[in-house]
Amino acid sequence: MRLLLTALTVFAFVPCLAYGQWHPEKPAQYHELPPLREQARLFNEWKDERIARIPALLKKYDIDAWLLSMREHNEDPLWWSLKNATQFAPHRRTVLLFHTNTSSLAGHPNPLVWVDNTGAVWDELRWILVQYAPQRIALNTDRHIAFGGGLAVGEWMELYEQLPQEWMKAVNQPMLAVEYIAARVPGQLSYYRKMQETVWAMIQEAFSARVIEPNITTTVDVEWWFREKIQTQNFSTWVHPRVSVITPQSFPGWAGTEDIIQEGDLLHVDFGVTAMSMNTDTQHMAYVLRTSEGESDAPEGHKEGIKKANRMQDIVLSQMQAGKTGNAVLQASLRQMKAENISGQIYCHPIGDYAHAPGAVMGFTNLPEYVPVLGELPILPNTWYSIELYAYHLVPERNETLRFRLEETVHWVDDQVGWKFVHGRQEALHLIDWQVPSSDGDFFVQS
């Protein structure tokens, strides 16, 4: 058994607040990720800065110590936001004890970490707790919030047998995990912005003549093009891309449609990538021009649908104030939509270490007006959110009401500015003009 007493280093970062807007005349660019060794260095810096905030977080919730215990292959979800870059599993039994840097533990590493498969950890943990004498110990035992409920039943039983009963009258405070994982550090934003622009560049290329030829290319073909492209960019896929031809009936949820793409189709993609332990989640729409008929722009009804979805984004962001619950934001947004005669659905969520990260949600597709538990959590500053929604719009050219589905990520700036889009938002359809050659003989990508 080994007690790891490596001190934590705290790094300061300067916030990066540049704000990307929609620039149709300036297509998004692909960005290369740093070498793996540099990614690991950055990851560890960000992790150290985040962990250094935990003592203040414990004091906020009047907690003296936070105890995590897990086994290899059965890790607490919090582990992935605490580990070093070169760790890929919590080996043997891993026990972590966070404290408030007070009393007898002042000056000790935070957390104290044990890696053990002999049971010797318990003698040392008991000795530490006797010296520290915490009054309120938090365990991750929440029944409703996954990120606050990562203590396995077997680990709880082991703790119950090994620790004095007064310490097992533990506090369930899931907001410790929620706030720790959700909060971003400034150094992450510049890299996340490059990730998001790369996602836009993928979408621009996918929704172009480079990839799509009407009457031949299928939506499934485009999905697998995304998967291959994600791989070439050294990203991983957090969810399989879902590419759909939009019809009044199409709202496929966890799958795209299986269609041969035709001229005049309205297309949609929903996908996310993972890199540097950060996730994206993006939805854009495209229109396949009727090039054979001389069409050079999307129908006005399609353009108005995008504008209506953009207005819904504005409404949600105007209501997203730190401290308000997700349900309060959702219901205020729905009232404003009704006042403006806009129909649609909102289902926004936090994003960061996880694509569906901990924190307040604003609607689910199956819970459009009120979400128990997660909807009652407060909106947190210093976080990122996916603004995910759709607007219903009657398209006169088709005499059909369609869903215009958009999703973009926003980041918190400060109390004065509030939220801003990481790389802008889609304000015009990607246009697929499959018969327009570029000067070098290849097809010109219109976006």
CSV table of C-alpha atoms in Angstrom, one decimal:
chain,number,residue,atom,x,y,z
A,1,MET,CA,0.0,0.0,0.0
A,2,ARG,CA,1.3,3.4,-1.0
A,3,LEU,CA,0.2,6.9,0.1
A,4,LEU,CA,0.7,9.3,-2.7
A,5,LEU,CA,1.8,12.7,-1.3
A,6,THR,CA,2.7,14.6,-4.5
A,7,ALA,CA,1.9,18.2,-4.0
A,8,LEU,CA,-0.5,19.9,-6.4
A,9,THR,CA,0.6,22.8,-8.5
A,10,VAL,CA,-1.8,25.6,-9.3
A,11,PHE,CA,-1.5,27.5,-12.7
A,12,ALA,CA,-3.0,30.8,-13.5
A,13,PHE,CA,-4.5,31.5,-16.9
A,14,VAL,CA,-5.6,34.6,-18.7
A,15,PRO,CA,-9.2,34.4,-20.0
A,16,CYS,CA,-9.6,34.2,-23.7
A,17,LEU,CA,-12.8,36.1,-24.6
A,18,ALA,CA,-12.6,36.4,-28.4
A,19,TYR,CA,-16.1,35.8,-29.8
A,20,GLY,CA,-16.7,34.1,-33.2
A,21,GLN,CA,-19.7,35.3,-35.3
A,22,TRP,CA,-21.3,33.8,-38.4
A,23,HIS,CA,-19.0,34.6,-41.3
A,24,PRO,CA,-20.4,33.0,-44.5
A,25,GLU,CA,-17.7,34.8,-46.5
A,26,LYS,CA,-15.0,33.2,-44.3
A,27,PRO,CA,-15.5,29.4,-44.1
A,28,ALA,CA,-14.4,27.7,-40.9
A,29,GLN,CA,-10.9,26.3,-40.8
A,30,TYR,CA,-9.6,22.9,-39.7
A,31,HIS,CA,-7.2,23.1,-36.7
A,32,GLU,CA,-4.6,20.5,-35.7
A,33,LEU,CA,-4.5,19.3,-32.1
A,34,PRO,CA,-1.3,19.7,-30.2
A,35,PRO,CA,1.0,16.7,-29.9
A,36,LEU,CA,-0.1,14.2,-27.3
A,37,ARG,CA,2.6,15.1,-24.9
A,38,GLU,CA,1.5,18.8,-25.0
A,39,GLN,CA,-2.1,17.8,-24.7
A,40,ALA,CA,-1.2,15.8,-21.5
A,41,ARG,CA,0.7,18.8,-20.1
A,42,LEU,CA,-2.3,21.1,-20.7
A,43,PHE,CA,-4.7,18.5,-19.3
A,44,ASN,CA,-2.7,18.2,-16.0
A,45,GLU,CA,-2.5,22.0,-15.7
A,46,TRP,CA,-6.2,22.4,-16.1
A,47,LYS,CA,-6.9,19.5,-13.7
A,48,ASP,CA,-4.6,21.0,-11.0
A,49,GLU,CA,-6.2,24.4,-11.3
A,50,ARG,CA,-9.7,22.8,-11.0
A,51,ILE,CA,-8.7,20.6,-8.0
A,52,ALA,CA,-7.3,23.6,-6.2
A,53,ARG,CA,-10.8,25.0,-6.1
A,54,ILE,CA,-12.2,22.1,-4.1
A,55,PRO,CA,-11.4,23.3,-0.5
A,56,ALA,CA,-13.5,26.5,-1.2
A,57,LEU,CA,-16.2,24.3,-2.7
A,58,LEU,CA,-16.3,22.2,0.5
A,59,LYS,CA,-16.5,25.3,2.7
A,60,LYS,CA,-19.4,26.6,0.5
A,61,TYR,CA,-21.4,23.5,1.4
A,62,ASP,CA,-20.2,23.3,5.0
A,63,ILE,CA,-18.3,20.0,4.3
A,64,ASP,CA,-15.1,19.1,6.2
A,65,ALA,CA,-14.1,16.1,4.0
A,66,TRP,CA,-15.1,14.4,0.8
A,67,LEU,CA,-14.4,10.7,0.5
A,68,LEU,CA,-14.3,8.8,-2.7
A,69,SER,CA,-13.6,5.0,-3.0
A,70,MET,CA,-13.7,3.0,-6.2
A,71,ARG,CA,-12.3,-0.1,-7.8
A,72,GLU,CA,-10.7,-0.7,-11.2
A,73,HIS,CA,-13.5,-1.2,-13.8
A,74,ASN,CA,-16.1,0.3,-11.5
A,75,GLU,CA,-14.9,3.9,-11.2
A,76,ASP,CA,-16.8,6.9,-9.9
A,77,PRO,CA,-17.7,9.2,-12.9
A,78,LEU,CA,-15.9,11.9,-11.0
A,79,TRP,CA,-12.6,10.0,-11.6
A,80,TRP,CA,-12.3,11.1,-15.2
A,81,SER,CA,-12.2,14.8,-14.1
A,82,LEU,CA,-9.7,14.1,-11.3
A,83,LYS,CA,-7.1,11.8,-12.9
A,84,ASN,CA,-3.8,12.7,-14.5
A,85,ALA,CA,-3.5,12.6,-18.3
A,86,THR,CA,-1.6,9.3,-18.3
A,87,GLN,CA,-4.0,7.5,-16.1
A,88,PHE,CA,-6.6,5.4,-17.8
A,89,ALA,CA,-8.2,3.6,-14.8
A,90,PRO,CA,-8.3,3.8,-11.0
A,91,HIS,CA,-6.0,0.8,-10.3
A,92,ARG,CA,-6.7,-1.7,-7.6
A,93,ARG,CA,-8.8,0.1,-5.0
A,94,THR,CA,-8.3,3.9,-5.2
A,95,VAL,CA,-9.4,6.0,-2.3
A,96,LEU,CA,-9.3,9.8,-2.3
A,97,LEU,CA,-9.9,12.2,0.6
A,98,PHE,CA,-10.4,15.9,-0.1
A,99,HIS,CA,-10.2,18.3,2.9
A,100,THR,CA,-10.4,22.0,3.6
A,101,ASN,CA,-6.6,22.4,4.4
A,102,THR,CA,-7.4,23.1,8.1
A,103,SER,CA,-6.5,21.5,11.4
A,104,SER,CA,-4.1,18.6,11.3
A,105,LEU,CA,-4.2,18.3,7.5
A,106,ALA,CA,-3.0,21.8,6.7
A,107,GLY,CA,-0.1,21.5,4.3
A,108,HIS,CA,-0.9,18.0,3.3
A,109,PRO,CA,-1.7,17.2,-0.4
A,110,ASN,CA,-5.3,17.7,-1.4
A,111,PRO,CA,-6.6,15.1,-2.1
A,112,LEU,CA,-4.8,12.4,-0.1
A,113,VAL,CA,-4.7,9.4,-2.4
A,114,TRP,CA,-4.3,5.7,-1.7
A,115,VAL,CA,-3.8,2.9,-4.2
A,116,ASP,CA,-4.2,-0.4,-2.5
A,117,ASN,CA,-5.2,-4.1,-2.9
A,118,THR,CA,-4.3,-5.4,0.5
A,119,GLY,CA,-6.8,-3.6,2.8
A,120,ALA,CA,-4.0,-1.6,4.5
A,121,VAL,CA,-5.6,1.6,3.3
A,122,TRP,CA,-8.2,1.4,6.0
A,123,ASP,CA,-5.8,1.6,9.0
A,124,GLU,CA,-4.1,4.7,7.5
A,125,LEU,CA,-7.4,6.3,6.5
A,126,ARG,CA,-8.8,5.8,10.1
A,127,TRP,CA,-5.6,7.4,11.5
A,128,ILE,CA,-5.9,10.4,9.2
A,129,LEU,CA,-9.6,10.9,10.1
A,130,VAL,CA,-8.9,10.6,13.8
A,131,GLN,CA,-6.3,13.4,13.5
A,132,TYR,CA,-8.5,15.5,11.3
A,133,ALA,CA,-11.8,14.9,13.2
A,134,PRO,CA,-14.2,15.9,10.4
A,135,GLN,CA,-17.7,16.6,11.5
A,136,ARG,CA,-19.3,16.4,8.0
A,137,ILE,CA,-18.0,13.9,5.5
A,138,ALA,CA,-19.5,13.8,2.0
A,139,LEU,CA,-20.0,10.5,0.1
A,140,ASN,CA,-21.2,10.3,-3.5
A,141,THR,CA,-24.5,8.5,-2.7
A,142,ASP,CA,-27.1,10.5,-4.5
A,143,ARG,CA,-30.0,8.6,-5.9
A,144,HIS,CA,-31.0,11.1,-8.6
A,145,ILE,CA,-27.9,12.8,-10.0
A,146,ALA,CA,-25.5,10.4,-11.6
A,147,PHE,CA,-22.4,12.5,-11.0
A,148,GLY,CA,-23.1,12.7,-7.3
A,149,GLY,CA,-24.0,9.0,-7.0
A,150,GLY,CA,-20.8,7.2,-8.0
A,151,LEU,CA,-20.1,5.3,-4.8
A,152,ALA,CA,-20.8,1.7,-5.7
A,153,VAL,CA,-22.8,-0.4,-3.2
A,154,GLY,CA,-19.9,-2.7,-2.7
A,155,GLU,CA,-17.6,0.2,-1.8
A,156,TRP,CA,-20.2,1.6,0.5
A,157,MET,CA,-20.5,-1.7,2.3
A,158,GLU,CA,-16.7,-1.8,2.7
A,159,LEU,CA,-16.6,1.7,4.1
A,160,TYR,CA,-19.4,0.8,6.5
A,161,GLU,CA,-17.4,-2.1,7.9
A,162,GLN,CA,-14.0,-0.3,8.0
A,163,LEU,CA,-14.9,3.1,9.4
A,164,PRO,CA,-16.5,4.1,12.7
A,165,GLN,CA,-20.2,4.5,12.5
A,166,GLU,CA,-20.2,8.2,13.4
A,167,TRP,CA,-18.2,8.8,10.2
A,168,MET,CA,-20.7,6.8,8.1
A,169,LYS,CA,-23.5,9.2,9.0
A,170,ALA,CA,-22.2,10.9,5.8
A,171,VAL,CA,-23.6,13.9,4.0
A,172,ASN,CA,-25.1,13.5,0.5
A,173,GLN,CA,-24.2,16.6,-1.4
A,174,PRO,CA,-24.3,16.0,-5.1
A,175,MET,CA,-23.6,19.7,-5.9
A,176,LEU,CA,-19.9,19.0,-5.0
A,177,ALA,CA,-19.5,16.8,-8.0
A,178,VAL,CA,-21.9,18.9,-10.2
A,179,GLU,CA,-20.0,22.2,-9.5
A,180,TYR,CA,-16.5,20.6,-9.7
A,181,ILE,CA,-17.0,18.9,-13.1
A,182,ALA,CA,-19.1,21.7,-14.6
A,183,ALA,CA,-16.8,24.6,-13.9
A,184,ARG,CA,-14.4,25.5,-16.7
A,185,VAL,CA,-10.9,27.1,-16.4
A,186,PRO,CA,-10.0,29.9,-18.7
A,187,GLY,CA,-7.1,28.0,-20.4
A,188,GLN,CA,-9.6,25.5,-21.9
A,189,LEU,CA,-11.5,28.0,-24.0
A,190,SER,CA,-9.0,28.8,-26.7
A,191,TYR,CA,-8.6,25.1,-27.5
A,192,TYR,CA,-12.3,24.4,-27.3
A,193,ARG,CA,-12.9,27.2,-29.7
A,194,LYS,CA,-10.5,25.6,-32.2
A,195,MET,CA,-12.3,22.3,-31.7
A,196,GLN,CA,-15.7,23.9,-32.4
A,197,GLU,CA,-14.4,25.6,-35.6
A,198,THR,CA,-13.0,22.3,-36.8
A,199,VAL,CA,-16.5,20.8,-36.3
A,200,TRP,CA,-17.9,23.6,-38.4
A,201,ALA,CA,-15.3,22.9,-41.1
A,202,MET,CA,-16.4,19.2,-41.1
A,203,ILE,CA,-20.0,20.2,-41.5
A,204,GLN,CA,-19.2,22.6,-44.3
A,205,GLU,CA,-17.3,19.9,-46.1
A,206,ALA,CA,-19.9,17.2,-45.5
A,207,PHE,CA,-22.7,19.5,-46.7
A,208,SER,CA,-21.0,20.3,-50.0
A,209,ALA,CA,-20.4,18.8,-53.5
A,210,ARG,CA,-17.2,17.2,-52.1
A,211,VAL,CA,-19.3,14.7,-50.3
A,212,ILE,CA,-22.9,14.8,-51.6
A,213,GLU,CA,-24.1,14.0,-55.1
A,214,PRO,CA,-27.9,14.0,-55.4
A,215,ASN,CA,-29.6,10.7,-56.4
A,216,ILE,CA,-26.5,8.8,-55.3
A,217,THR,CA,-25.3,9.8,-51.9
A,218,THR,CA,-27.3,8.6,-48.9
A,219,THR,CA,-27.6,10.1,-45.4
A,220,VAL,CA,-25.9,7.0,-44.1
A,221,ASP,CA,-23.0,7.6,-46.5
A,222,VAL,CA,-22.6,11.1,-45.0
A,223,GLU,CA,-22.7,9.7,-41.4
A,224,TRP,CA,-19.8,7.4,-42.2
A,225,TRP,CA,-17.9,10.2,-44.0
A,226,PHE,CA,-18.2,12.1,-40.7
A,227,ARG,CA,-16.8,9.1,-38.7
A,228,GLU,CA,-13.8,8.8,-41.0
A,229,LYS,CA,-13.2,12.6,-41.0
A,230,ILE,CA,-13.3,12.7,-37.2
A,231,GLN,CA,-10.7,9.9,-37.1
A,232,THR,CA,-8.4,11.8,-39.5
A,233,GLN,CA,-8.5,14.9,-37.3
A,234,ASN,CA,-7.4,12.8,-34.3
A,235,PHE,CA,-10.7,13.3,-32.5
A,236,SER,CA,-12.9,10.6,-31.1
A,237,THR,CA,-16.6,10.3,-31.5
A,238,TRP,CA,-18.8,10.7,-28.5
A,239,VAL,CA,-22.0,9.9,-30.4
A,240,HIS,CA,-22.5,8.5,-33.9
A,241,PRO,CA,-23.4,11.3,-36.3
A,242,ARG,CA,-27.1,11.4,-37.2
A,243,VAL,CA,-27.8,12.8,-40.7
A,244,SER,CA,-31.4,13.2,-41.7
A,245,VAL,CA,-33.6,14.4,-44.5
A,246,ILE,CA,-36.1,16.7,-42.8
A,247,THR,CA,-39.8,16.0,-43.3
A,248,PRO,CA,-42.8,16.8,-41.2
A,249,GLN,CA,-42.5,13.3,-39.7
A,250,SER,CA,-38.7,13.2,-39.2
A,251,PHE,CA,-37.6,13.6,-35.7
A,252,PRO,CA,-35.5,10.4,-35.4
A,253,GLY,CA,-34.0,11.0,-32.0
A,254,TRP,CA,-31.0,8.6,-31.6
A,255,ALA,CA,-30.8,7.7,-35.3
A,256,GLY,CA,-30.7,9.5,-38.6
A,257,THR,CA,-32.9,8.7,-41.6
A,258,GLU,CA,-31.9,6.3,-44.3
A,259,ASP,CA,-32.6,8.3,-47.5
A,260,ILE,CA,-31.0,8.9,-50.9
A,261,ILE,CA,-30.3,12.6,-50.9
A,262,GLN,CA,-32.2,14.5,-53.6
A,263,GLU,CA,-32.2,18.1,-54.9
A,264,GLY,CA,-34.5,20.2,-52.8
A,265,ASP,CA,-33.9,18.2,-49.6
A,266,LEU,CA,-33.5,20.0,-46.3
A,267,LEU,CA,-30.8,18.2,-44.4
A,268,HIS,CA,-29.8,18.1,-40.7
A,269,VAL,CA,-26.8,16.7,-38.8
A,270,ASP,CA,-26.4,16.2,-35.1
A,271,PHE,CA,-23.0,15.0,-33.8
A,272,GLY,CA,-20.2,15.5,-31.3
A,273,VAL,CA,-16.5,14.9,-31.0
A,274,THR,CA,-14.2,14.4,-28.1
A,275,ALA,CA,-10.6,15.8,-27.8
A,276,MET,CA,-8.4,16.9,-24.9
A,277,SER,CA,-11.1,15.6,-22.5
A,278,MET,CA,-13.6,18.1,-23.9
A,279,ASN,CA,-16.7,17.4,-25.9
A,280,THR,CA,-18.7,19.2,-28.6
A,281,ASP,CA,-22.4,18.8,-29.5
A,282,THR,CA,-23.5,20.6,-32.7
A,283,GLN,CA,-26.6,20.6,-35.0
A,284,HIS,CA,-26.6,22.4,-38.4
A,285,MET,CA,-28.9,22.3,-41.4
A,286,ALA,CA,-28.3,22.4,-45.1
A,287,TYR,CA,-30.3,22.7,-48.3
A,288,VAL,CA,-29.6,20.9,-51.6
A,289,LEU,CA,-30.1,23.4,-54.4
A,290,ARG,CA,-32.1,22.4,-57.4
A,291,THR,CA,-29.1,23.1,-59.5
A,292,SER,CA,-30.6,21.3,-62.5
A,293,GLU,CA,-33.4,23.9,-62.5
A,294,GLY,CA,-31.1,26.8,-62.0
A,295,GLU,CA,-31.8,27.4,-58.3
A,296,SER,CA,-29.1,29.5,-56.6
A,297,ASP,CA,-30.5,30.0,-53.1
A,298,ALA,CA,-32.7,28.3,-50.6
A,299,PRO,CA,-36.5,29.0,-50.5
A,300,GLU,CA,-37.5,31.9,-48.3
A,301,GLY,CA,-39.5,29.7,-46.1
A,302,HIS,CA,-36.4,27.7,-45.2
A,303,LYS,CA,-34.5,30.9,-44.4
A,304,GLU,CA,-37.3,32.1,-42.2
A,305,GLY,CA,-37.3,28.8,-40.3
A,306,ILE,CA,-33.6,29.3,-39.4
A,307,LYS,CA,-34.3,32.8,-38.3
A,308,LYS,CA,-37.1,31.6,-36.0
A,309,ALA,CA,-34.7,29.0,-34.4
A,310,ASN,CA,-32.2,31.8,-34.0
A,311,ARG,CA,-34.8,33.9,-32.2
A,312,MET,CA,-35.4,31.0,-29.9
A,313,GLN,CA,-31.7,30.9,-29.1
A,314,ASP,CA,-31.8,34.6,-28.2
A,315,ILE,CA,-34.8,34.1,-25.9
A,316,VAL,CA,-33.1,31.2,-24.0
A,317,LEU,CA,-29.9,33.2,-23.6
A,318,SER,CA,-31.8,36.2,-22.3
A,319,GLN,CA,-33.3,34.1,-19.6
A,320,MET,CA,-30.1,32.2,-18.6
A,321,GLN,CA,-29.1,34.0,-15.5
A,322,ALA,CA,-26.8,32.4,-12.9
A,323,GLY,CA,-28.8,31.1,-9.9
A,324,LYS,CA,-32.0,30.6,-11.8
A,325,THR,CA,-33.1,27.0,-12.1
A,326,GLY,CA,-33.2,25.2,-15.4
A,327,ASN,CA,-37.0,24.9,-15.1
A,328,ALA,CA,-37.4,28.7,-14.4
A,329,VAL,CA,-35.3,29.5,-17.6
A,330,LEU,CA,-37.3,26.9,-19.6
A,331,GLN,CA,-40.7,28.2,-18.5
A,332,ALA,CA,-39.8,31.9,-18.9
A,333,SER,CA,-38.5,31.1,-22.4
A,334,LEU,CA,-41.7,29.2,-23.3
A,335,ARG,CA,-43.8,32.2,-22.2
A,336,GLN,CA,-41.8,34.6,-24.3
A,337,MET,CA,-42.1,32.2,-27.3
A,338,LYS,CA,-45.8,32.1,-26.9
A,339,ALA,CA,-46.0,35.9,-26.7
A,340,GLU,CA,-44.1,36.0,-30.0
A,341,ASN,CA,-46.2,33.3,-31.6
A,342,ILE,CA,-43.2,30.9,-31.9
A,343,SER,CA,-43.8,27.1,-31.5
A,344,GLY,CA,-40.9,24.8,-30.8
A,345,GLN,CA,-39.1,22.8,-28.1
A,346,ILE,CA,-36.1,23.6,-25.9
A,347,TYR,CA,-33.8,20.9,-24.5
A,348,CYS,CA,-30.5,22.6,-23.5
A,349,HIS,CA,-27.8,21.0,-21.4
A,350,PRO,CA,-24.4,21.6,-19.9
A,351,ILE,CA,-21.4,20.4,-21.8
A,352,GLY,CA,-17.7,20.0,-21.0
A,353,ASP,CA,-15.9,17.0,-19.6
A,354,TYR,CA,-19.0,15.1,-20.7
A,355,ALA,CA,-21.2,16.0,-23.7
A,356,HIS,CA,-24.2,15.8,-21.4
A,357,ALA,CA,-22.4,17.3,-18.4
A,358,PRO,CA,-23.7,17.8,-14.9
A,359,GLY,CA,-25.8,20.8,-14.1
A,360,ALA,CA,-29.2,22.3,-14.8
A,361,VAL,CA,-31.0,21.2,-17.9
A,362,MET,CA,-33.7,23.2,-19.7
A,363,GLY,CA,-36.2,20.6,-21.0
A,364,PHE,CA,-35.9,17.1,-22.4
A,365,THR,CA,-37.5,16.0,-25.6
A,366,ASN,CA,-39.9,13.9,-23.6
A,367,LEU,CA,-40.3,16.5,-20.8
A,368,PRO,CA,-40.9,19.8,-22.7
A,369,GLU,CA,-42.2,21.9,-19.8
A,370,TYR,CA,-40.7,20.7,-16.6
A,371,VAL,CA,-37.8,18.3,-15.7
A,372,PRO,CA,-37.7,16.8,-12.1
A,373,VAL,CA,-34.4,17.1,-10.2
A,374,LEU,CA,-32.1,18.1,-13.0
A,375,GLY,CA,-34.4,21.0,-14.0
A,376,GLU,CA,-34.4,22.2,-10.4
A,377,LEU,CA,-30.7,22.7,-10.3
A,378,PRO,CA,-29.3,26.2,-10.6
A,379,ILE,CA,-27.6,27.6,-13.7
A,380,LEU,CA,-23.9,27.9,-12.8
A,381,PRO,CA,-21.5,30.6,-14.1
A,382,ASN,CA,-18.1,29.6,-15.5
A,383,THR,CA,-19.7,26.8,-17.4
A,384,TRP,CA,-20.5,25.9,-21.0
A,385,TYR,CA,-23.9,25.0,-22.4
A,386,SER,CA,-25.3,23.5,-25.5
A,387,ILE,CA,-28.2,25.6,-26.7
A,388,GLU,CA,-30.3,22.8,-28.3
A,389,LEU,CA,-33.7,23.4,-29.6
A,390,TYR,CA,-36.0,23.4,-32.7
A,391,ALA,CA,-38.6,25.8,-34.1
A,392,TYR,CA,-41.7,24.8,-36.0
A,393,HIS,CA,-42.1,26.7,-39.2
A,394,LEU,CA,-44.7,26.5,-42.0
A,395,VAL,CA,-42.7,26.5,-45.2
A,396,PRO,CA,-45.1,27.9,-47.9
A,397,GLU,CA,-43.0,26.5,-50.8
A,398,ARG,CA,-43.7,23.0,-49.5
A,399,ASN,CA,-47.0,23.7,-47.6
A,400,GLU,CA,-45.5,21.7,-44.7
A,401,THR,CA,-44.5,22.5,-41.1
A,402,LEU,CA,-41.0,21.5,-40.5
A,403,ARG,CA,-38.7,21.4,-37.5
A,404,PHE,CA,-35.6,23.7,-37.8
A,405,ARG,CA,-33.2,22.1,-35.4
A,406,LEU,CA,-30.1,23.9,-34.2
A,407,GLU,CA,-27.5,23.4,-31.5
A,408,GLU,CA,-24.5,25.5,-30.6
A,409,THR,CA,-22.3,25.9,-27.5
A,410,VAL,CA,-22.1,29.0,-25.4
A,411,HIS,CA,-19.6,29.9,-22.7
A,412,TRP,CA,-19.8,32.1,-19.7
A,413,VAL,CA,-17.9,35.4,-19.9
A,414,ASP,CA,-18.7,37.4,-16.8
A,415,ASP,CA,-21.6,39.0,-14.9
A,416,GLN,CA,-21.7,41.9,-17.3
A,417,VAL,CA,-21.5,40.1,-20.6
A,418,GLY,CA,-23.1,36.8,-19.7
A,419,TRP,CA,-23.1,34.1,-22.4
A,420,LYS,CA,-21.5,34.1,-25.8
A,421,PHE,CA,-21.3,31.5,-28.6
A,422,VAL,CA,-18.0,29.7,-28.7
A,423,HIS,CA,-17.7,30.0,-32.5
A,424,GLY,CA,-20.8,31.9,-33.4
A,425,ARG,CA,-24.1,30.2,-34.5
A,426,GLN,CA,-25.6,29.0,-37.8
A,427,GLU,CA,-27.7,31.9,-39.2
A,428,ALA,CA,-27.9,30.7,-42.8
A,429,LEU,CA,-28.3,27.3,-44.4
A,430,HIS,CA,-25.3,25.5,-45.8
A,431,LEU,CA,-26.0,25.4,-49.5
A,432,ILE,CA,-25.1,22.3,-51.5
A,433,ASP,CA,-24.5,23.4,-55.1
A,434,TRP,CA,-23.2,20.1,-56.6
A,435,GLN,CA,-22.5,21.4,-60.1
A,436,VAL,CA,-20.3,24.5,-59.3
A,437,PRO,CA,-16.7,23.7,-60.1
A,438,SER,CA,-13.8,25.6,-58.4
A,439,SER,CA,-10.9,27.1,-60.3
A,440,ASP,CA,-8.7,24.1,-59.7
A,441,GLY,CA,-11.3,21.7,-61.1
A,442,ASP,CA,-12.6,20.5,-57.8
A,443,PHE,CA,-16.0,21.5,-56.4
A,444,PHE,CA,-16.3,24.8,-54.5
A,445,VAL,CA,-17.6,24.4,-51.0
A,446,GLN,CA,-20.5,26.8,-50.4
A,447,SER,CA,-21.4,27.3,-46.8
